[in-house]
PDB file of C-alpha atoms in Angstrom:
ATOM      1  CA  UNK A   1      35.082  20.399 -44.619  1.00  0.00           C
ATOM      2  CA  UNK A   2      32.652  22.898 -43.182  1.00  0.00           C
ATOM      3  CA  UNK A   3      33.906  26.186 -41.566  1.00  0.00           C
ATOM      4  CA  UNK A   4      32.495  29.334 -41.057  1.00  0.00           C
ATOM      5  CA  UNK A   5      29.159  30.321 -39.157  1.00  0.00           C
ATOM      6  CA  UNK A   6      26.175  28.147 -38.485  1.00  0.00           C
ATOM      7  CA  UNK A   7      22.893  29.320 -37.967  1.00  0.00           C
ATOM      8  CA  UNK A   8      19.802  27.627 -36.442  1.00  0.00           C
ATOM      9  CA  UNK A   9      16.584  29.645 -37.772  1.00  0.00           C
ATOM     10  CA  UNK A  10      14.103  30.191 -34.827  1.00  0.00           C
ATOM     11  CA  UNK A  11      11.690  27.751 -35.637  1.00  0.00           C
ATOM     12  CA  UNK A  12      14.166  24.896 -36.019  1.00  0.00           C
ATOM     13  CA  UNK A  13      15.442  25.686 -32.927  1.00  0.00           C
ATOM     14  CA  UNK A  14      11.518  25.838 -31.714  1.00  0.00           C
ATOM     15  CA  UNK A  15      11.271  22.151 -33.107  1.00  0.00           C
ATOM     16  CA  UNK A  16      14.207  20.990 -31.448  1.00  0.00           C
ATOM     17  CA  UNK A  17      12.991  21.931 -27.834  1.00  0.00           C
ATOM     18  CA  UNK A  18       9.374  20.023 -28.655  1.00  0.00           C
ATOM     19  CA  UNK A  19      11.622  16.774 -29.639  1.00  0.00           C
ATOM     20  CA  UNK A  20      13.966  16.928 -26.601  1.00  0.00           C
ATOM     21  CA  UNK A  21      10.898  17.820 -24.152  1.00  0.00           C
ATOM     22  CA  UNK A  22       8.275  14.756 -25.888  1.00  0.00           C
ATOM     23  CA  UNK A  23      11.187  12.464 -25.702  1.00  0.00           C
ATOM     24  CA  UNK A  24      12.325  13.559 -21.805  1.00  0.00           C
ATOM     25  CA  UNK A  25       8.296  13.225 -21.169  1.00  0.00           C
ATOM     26  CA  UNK A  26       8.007   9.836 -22.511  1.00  0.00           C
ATOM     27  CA  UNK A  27      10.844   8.822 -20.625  1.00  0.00           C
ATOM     28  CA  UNK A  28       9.124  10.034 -17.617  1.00  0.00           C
ATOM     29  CA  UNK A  29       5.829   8.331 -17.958  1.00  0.00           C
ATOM     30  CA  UNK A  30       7.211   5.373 -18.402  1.00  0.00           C
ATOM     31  CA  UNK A  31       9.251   5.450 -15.022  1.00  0.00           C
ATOM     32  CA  UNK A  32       5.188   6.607 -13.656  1.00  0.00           C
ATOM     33  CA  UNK A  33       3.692   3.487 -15.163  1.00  0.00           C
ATOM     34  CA  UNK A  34       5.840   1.525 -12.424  1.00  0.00           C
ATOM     35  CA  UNK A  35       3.985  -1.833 -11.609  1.00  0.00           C
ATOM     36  CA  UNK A  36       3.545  -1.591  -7.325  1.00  0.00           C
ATOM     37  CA  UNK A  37       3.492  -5.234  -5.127  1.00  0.00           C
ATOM     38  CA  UNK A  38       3.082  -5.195  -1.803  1.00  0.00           C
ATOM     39  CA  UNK A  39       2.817  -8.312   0.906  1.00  0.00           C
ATOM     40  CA  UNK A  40       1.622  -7.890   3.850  1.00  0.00           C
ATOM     41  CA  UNK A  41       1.846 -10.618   6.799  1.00  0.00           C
ATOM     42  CA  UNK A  42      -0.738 -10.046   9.725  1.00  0.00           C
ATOM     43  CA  UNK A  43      -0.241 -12.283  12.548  1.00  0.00           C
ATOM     44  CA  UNK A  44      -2.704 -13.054  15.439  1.00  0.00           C
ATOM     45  CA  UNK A  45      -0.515 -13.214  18.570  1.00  0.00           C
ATOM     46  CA  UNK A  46      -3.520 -13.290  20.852  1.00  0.00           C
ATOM     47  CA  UNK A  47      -3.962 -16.491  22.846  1.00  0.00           C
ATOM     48  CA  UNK A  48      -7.940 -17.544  22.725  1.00  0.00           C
ATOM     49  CA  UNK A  49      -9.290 -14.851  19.981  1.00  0.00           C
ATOM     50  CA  UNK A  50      -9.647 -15.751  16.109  1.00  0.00           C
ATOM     51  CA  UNK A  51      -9.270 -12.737  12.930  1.00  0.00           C
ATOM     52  CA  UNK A  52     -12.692 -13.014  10.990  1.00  0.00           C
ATOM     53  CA  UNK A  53     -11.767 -10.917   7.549  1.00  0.00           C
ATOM     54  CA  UNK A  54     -14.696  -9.161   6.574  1.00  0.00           C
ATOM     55  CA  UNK A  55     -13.475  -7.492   3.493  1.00  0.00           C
ATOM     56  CA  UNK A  56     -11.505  -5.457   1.095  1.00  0.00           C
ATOM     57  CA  UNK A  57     -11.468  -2.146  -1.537  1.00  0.00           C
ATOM     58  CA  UNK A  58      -9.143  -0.394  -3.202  1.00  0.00           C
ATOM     59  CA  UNK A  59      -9.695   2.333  -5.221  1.00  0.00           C
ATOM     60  CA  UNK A  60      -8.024   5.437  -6.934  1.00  0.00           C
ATOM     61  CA  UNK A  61      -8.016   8.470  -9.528  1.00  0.00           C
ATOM     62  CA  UNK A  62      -8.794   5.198 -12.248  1.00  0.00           C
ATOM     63  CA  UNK A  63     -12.093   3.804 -10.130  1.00  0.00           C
ATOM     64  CA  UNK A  64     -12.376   0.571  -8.363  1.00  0.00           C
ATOM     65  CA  UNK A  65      -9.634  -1.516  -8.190  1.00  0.00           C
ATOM     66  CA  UNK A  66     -10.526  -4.408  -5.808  1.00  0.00           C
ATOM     67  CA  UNK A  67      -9.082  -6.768  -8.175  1.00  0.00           C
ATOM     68  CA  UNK A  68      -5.454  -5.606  -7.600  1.00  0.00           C
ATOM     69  CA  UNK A  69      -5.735  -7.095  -4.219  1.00  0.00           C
ATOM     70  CA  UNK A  70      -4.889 -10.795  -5.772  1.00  0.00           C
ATOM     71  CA  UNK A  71      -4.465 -12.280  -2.734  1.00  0.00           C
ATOM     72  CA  UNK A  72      -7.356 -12.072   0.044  1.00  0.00           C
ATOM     73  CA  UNK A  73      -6.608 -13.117   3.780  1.00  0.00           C
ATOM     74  CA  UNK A  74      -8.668 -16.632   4.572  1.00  0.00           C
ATOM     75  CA  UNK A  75     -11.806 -16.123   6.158  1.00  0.00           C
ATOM     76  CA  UNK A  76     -10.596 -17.251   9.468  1.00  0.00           C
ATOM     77  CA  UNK A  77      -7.206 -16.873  11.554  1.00  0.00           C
ATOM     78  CA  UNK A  78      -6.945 -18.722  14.437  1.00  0.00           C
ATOM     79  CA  UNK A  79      -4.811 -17.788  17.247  1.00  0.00           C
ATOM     80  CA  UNK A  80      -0.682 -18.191  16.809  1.00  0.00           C
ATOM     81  CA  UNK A  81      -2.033 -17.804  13.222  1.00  0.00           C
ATOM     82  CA  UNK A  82      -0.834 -15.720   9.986  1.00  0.00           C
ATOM     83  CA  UNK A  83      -3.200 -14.232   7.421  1.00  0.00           C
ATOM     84  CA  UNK A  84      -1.730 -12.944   4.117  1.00  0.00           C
ATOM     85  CA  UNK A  85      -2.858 -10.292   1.296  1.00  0.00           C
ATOM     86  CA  UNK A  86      -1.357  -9.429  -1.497  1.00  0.00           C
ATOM     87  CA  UNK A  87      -1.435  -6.726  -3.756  1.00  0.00           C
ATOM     88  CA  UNK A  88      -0.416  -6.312  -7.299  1.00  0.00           C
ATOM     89  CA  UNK A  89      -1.321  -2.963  -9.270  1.00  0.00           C
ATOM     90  CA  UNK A  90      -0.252  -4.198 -12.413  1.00  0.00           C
ATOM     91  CA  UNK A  91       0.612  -1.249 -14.206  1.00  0.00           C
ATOM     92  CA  UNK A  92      -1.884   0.893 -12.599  1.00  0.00           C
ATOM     93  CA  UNK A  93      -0.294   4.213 -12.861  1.00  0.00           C
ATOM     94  CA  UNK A  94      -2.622   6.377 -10.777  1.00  0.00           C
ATOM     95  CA  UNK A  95      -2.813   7.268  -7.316  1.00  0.00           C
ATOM     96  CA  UNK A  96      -4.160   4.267  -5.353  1.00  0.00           C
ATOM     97  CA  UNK A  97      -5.353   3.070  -2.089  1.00  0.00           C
ATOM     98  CA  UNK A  98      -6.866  -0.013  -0.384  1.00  0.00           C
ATOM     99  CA  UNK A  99      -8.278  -1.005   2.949  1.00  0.00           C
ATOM    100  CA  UNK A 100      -8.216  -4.698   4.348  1.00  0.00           C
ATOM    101  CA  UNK A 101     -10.962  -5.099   7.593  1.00  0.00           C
ATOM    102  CA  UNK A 102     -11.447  -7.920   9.715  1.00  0.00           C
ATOM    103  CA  UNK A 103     -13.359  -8.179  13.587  1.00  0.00           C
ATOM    104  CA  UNK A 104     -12.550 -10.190  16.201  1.00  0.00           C
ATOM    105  CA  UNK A 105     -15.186 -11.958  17.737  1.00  0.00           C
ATOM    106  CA  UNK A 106     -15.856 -11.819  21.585  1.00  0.00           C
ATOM    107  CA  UNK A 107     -13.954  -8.351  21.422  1.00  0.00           C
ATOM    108  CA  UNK A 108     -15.876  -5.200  21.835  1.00  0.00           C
ATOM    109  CA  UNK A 109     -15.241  -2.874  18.410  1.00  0.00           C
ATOM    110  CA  UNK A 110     -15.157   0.908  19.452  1.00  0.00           C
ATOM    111  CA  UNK A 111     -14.467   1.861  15.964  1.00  0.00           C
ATOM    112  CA  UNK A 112     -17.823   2.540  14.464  1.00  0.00           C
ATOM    113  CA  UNK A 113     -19.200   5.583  12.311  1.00  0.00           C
ATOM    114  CA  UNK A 114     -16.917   8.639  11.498  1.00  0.00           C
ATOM    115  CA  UNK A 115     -13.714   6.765  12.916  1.00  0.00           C
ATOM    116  CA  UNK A 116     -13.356   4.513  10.176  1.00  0.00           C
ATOM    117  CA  UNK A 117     -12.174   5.426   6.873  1.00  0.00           C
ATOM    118  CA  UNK A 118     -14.107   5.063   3.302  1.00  0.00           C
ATOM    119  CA  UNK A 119     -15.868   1.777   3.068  1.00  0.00           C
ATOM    120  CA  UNK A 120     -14.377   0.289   6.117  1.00  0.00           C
ATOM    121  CA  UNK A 121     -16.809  -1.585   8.832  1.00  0.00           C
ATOM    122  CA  UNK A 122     -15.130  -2.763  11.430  1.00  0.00           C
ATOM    123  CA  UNK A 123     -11.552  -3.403  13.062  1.00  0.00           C
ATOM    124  CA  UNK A 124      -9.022  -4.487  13.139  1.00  0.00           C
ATOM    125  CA  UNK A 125      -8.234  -2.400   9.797  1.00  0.00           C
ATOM    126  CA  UNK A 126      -5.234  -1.623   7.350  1.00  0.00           C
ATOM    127  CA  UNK A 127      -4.652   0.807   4.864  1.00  0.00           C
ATOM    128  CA  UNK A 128      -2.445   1.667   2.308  1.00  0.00           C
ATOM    129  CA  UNK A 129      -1.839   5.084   0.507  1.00  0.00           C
ATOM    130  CA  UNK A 130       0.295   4.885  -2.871  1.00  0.00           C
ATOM    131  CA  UNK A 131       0.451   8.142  -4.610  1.00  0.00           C
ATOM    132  CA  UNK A 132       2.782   8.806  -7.698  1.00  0.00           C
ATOM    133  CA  UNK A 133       4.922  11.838  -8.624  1.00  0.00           C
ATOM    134  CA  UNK A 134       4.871  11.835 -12.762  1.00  0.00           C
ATOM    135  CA  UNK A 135       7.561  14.253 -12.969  1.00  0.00           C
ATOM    136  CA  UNK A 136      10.014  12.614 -11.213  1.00  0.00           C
ATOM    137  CA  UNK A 137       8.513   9.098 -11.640  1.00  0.00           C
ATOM    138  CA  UNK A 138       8.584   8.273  -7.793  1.00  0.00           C
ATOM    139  CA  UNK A 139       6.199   6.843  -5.314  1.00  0.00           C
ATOM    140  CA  UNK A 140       5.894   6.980  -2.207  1.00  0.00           C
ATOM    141  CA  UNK A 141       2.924   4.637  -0.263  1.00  0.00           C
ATOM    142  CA  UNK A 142       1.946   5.073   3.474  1.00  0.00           C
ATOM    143  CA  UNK A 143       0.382   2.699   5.989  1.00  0.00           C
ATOM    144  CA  UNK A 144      -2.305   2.543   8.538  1.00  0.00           C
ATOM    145  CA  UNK A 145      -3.339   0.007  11.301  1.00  0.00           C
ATOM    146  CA  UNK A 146      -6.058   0.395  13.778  1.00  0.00           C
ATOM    147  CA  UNK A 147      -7.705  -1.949  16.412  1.00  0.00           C
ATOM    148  CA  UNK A 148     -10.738  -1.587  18.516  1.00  0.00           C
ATOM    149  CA  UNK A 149     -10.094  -0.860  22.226  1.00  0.00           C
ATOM    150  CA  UNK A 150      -7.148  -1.806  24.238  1.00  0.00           C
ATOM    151  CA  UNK A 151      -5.854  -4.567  21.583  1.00  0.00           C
ATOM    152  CA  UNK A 152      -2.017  -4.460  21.336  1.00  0.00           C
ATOM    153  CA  UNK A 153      -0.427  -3.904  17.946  1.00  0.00           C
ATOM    154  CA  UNK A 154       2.970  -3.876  16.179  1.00  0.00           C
ATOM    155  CA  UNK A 155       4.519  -2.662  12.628  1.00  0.00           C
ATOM    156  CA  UNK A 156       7.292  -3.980  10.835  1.00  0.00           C
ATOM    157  CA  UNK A 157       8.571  -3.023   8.124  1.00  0.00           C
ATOM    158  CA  UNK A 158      10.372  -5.988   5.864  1.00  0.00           C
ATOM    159  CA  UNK A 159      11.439  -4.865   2.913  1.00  0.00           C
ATOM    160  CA  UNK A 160      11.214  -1.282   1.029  1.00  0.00           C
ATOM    161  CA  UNK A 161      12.463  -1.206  -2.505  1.00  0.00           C
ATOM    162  CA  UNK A 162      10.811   0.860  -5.488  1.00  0.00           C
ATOM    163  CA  UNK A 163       7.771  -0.746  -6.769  1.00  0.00           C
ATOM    164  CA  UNK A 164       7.550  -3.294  -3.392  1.00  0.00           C
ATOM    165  CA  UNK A 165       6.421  -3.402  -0.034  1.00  0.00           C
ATOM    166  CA  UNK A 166       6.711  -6.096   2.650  1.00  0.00           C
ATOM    167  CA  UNK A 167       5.246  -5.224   5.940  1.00  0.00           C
ATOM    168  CA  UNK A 168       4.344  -7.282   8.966  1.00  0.00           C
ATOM    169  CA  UNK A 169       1.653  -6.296  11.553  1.00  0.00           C
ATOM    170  CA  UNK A 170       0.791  -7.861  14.798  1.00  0.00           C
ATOM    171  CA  UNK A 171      -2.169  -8.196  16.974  1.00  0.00           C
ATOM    172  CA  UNK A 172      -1.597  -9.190  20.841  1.00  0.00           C
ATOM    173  CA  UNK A 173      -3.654  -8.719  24.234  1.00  0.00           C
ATOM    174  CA  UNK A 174      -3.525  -5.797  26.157  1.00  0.00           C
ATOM    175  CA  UNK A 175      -0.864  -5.808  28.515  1.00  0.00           C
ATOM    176  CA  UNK A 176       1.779  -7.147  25.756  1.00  0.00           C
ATOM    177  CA  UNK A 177       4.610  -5.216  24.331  1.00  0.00           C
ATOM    178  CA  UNK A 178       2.968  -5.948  20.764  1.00  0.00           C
ATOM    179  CA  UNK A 179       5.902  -3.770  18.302  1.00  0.00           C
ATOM    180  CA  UNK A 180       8.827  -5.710  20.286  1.00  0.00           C
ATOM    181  CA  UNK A 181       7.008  -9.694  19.605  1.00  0.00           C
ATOM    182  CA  UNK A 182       6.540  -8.198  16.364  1.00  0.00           C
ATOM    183  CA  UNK A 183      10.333  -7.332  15.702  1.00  0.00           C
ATOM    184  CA  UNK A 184      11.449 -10.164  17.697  1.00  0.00           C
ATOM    185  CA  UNK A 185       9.387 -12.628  15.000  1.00  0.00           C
ATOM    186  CA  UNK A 186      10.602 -10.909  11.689  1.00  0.00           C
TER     187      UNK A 186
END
């Protein structure tokens, strides 16, 4: 039976804190390391024009990470079509973000030079934007879609859950309500 007065000296107290902050740290770096997926549908809606894919990067804090996109779109997607990436970061626990580029033949691209973003060459383009918070272990990833001229396009969001995203985009003639085919097919 202990009674009486306990005392922690200063530099056992000291030690304590440096446990309790590597172990809260640890625990926080692992939530960081989070593994990221993302599938993305992009379907051609237009009537008589074909997606050519041209190419893809991703990159971040780490250097080039290309090989995270595991899935590549096929080289050609003919009209009523769907062409299909997918991305898988594997543990990559950095900041990280990718472009996927196609043309469309017969279709004047307008978005040349300074309009397009890092090593994008043409559009129709997509981009994605992951960045991590370490502290807090969260993510948060942001998407762009451009096409040249007066080429209709739509953005759905499937599914949002931590370490996936499923988004659909849609590419339609001018003239079409392109967001409301979109929603109306997913």
């Amino acid at each position: 039976f202990l009674s009486g007065r306990h005392t922690v000296s200063r530099s056992q107290s000291i030690k304590m804190m440096k446990g309790v902050f590597a172990v809260t740290l640890a625990m926080l770096a692992g939530t960081a390391e989070s593994r990221w997926t993302g599938n993305v549908l992009v379907y051609n809606l237009m009537q008589n024009r074909t997606l050519e894919w041209i190419s893809c990067n991703a990159t971040g804090k780490g250097g080039d990470a290309t090989s995270t996109i595991t899935v590549k779109p096929s080289k050609m997607t003919p009209p009523q079509g769907v062409a299909r990436f997918y991305i898988d970061t594997g543990g990559v626990d950095w900041d990280y973000e990718g472009f996927v580029w196609f043309k469309i033949p017969g279709v004047v691209d307008d978005c040349k030079g300074d309009d397009l973003p890092g090593p994008v060459t043409s559009c129709p383009w997509i981009a994605w934007d992951r960045v991590i918070t370490p502290i807090t272990g969260t993510e948060e990833i942001t998407w762009e879609f451009e096409t040249p001229g007066r080429i209709g396009i739509g953005d759905v969001g499937l599914t949002k859950k931590f370490g996936h995203a499923s988004r659909a985009y849609c590419i339609c003639e001018p003239g079409v309500n392109c967001q409301q085919e979109c929603a109306r097919i997913n």
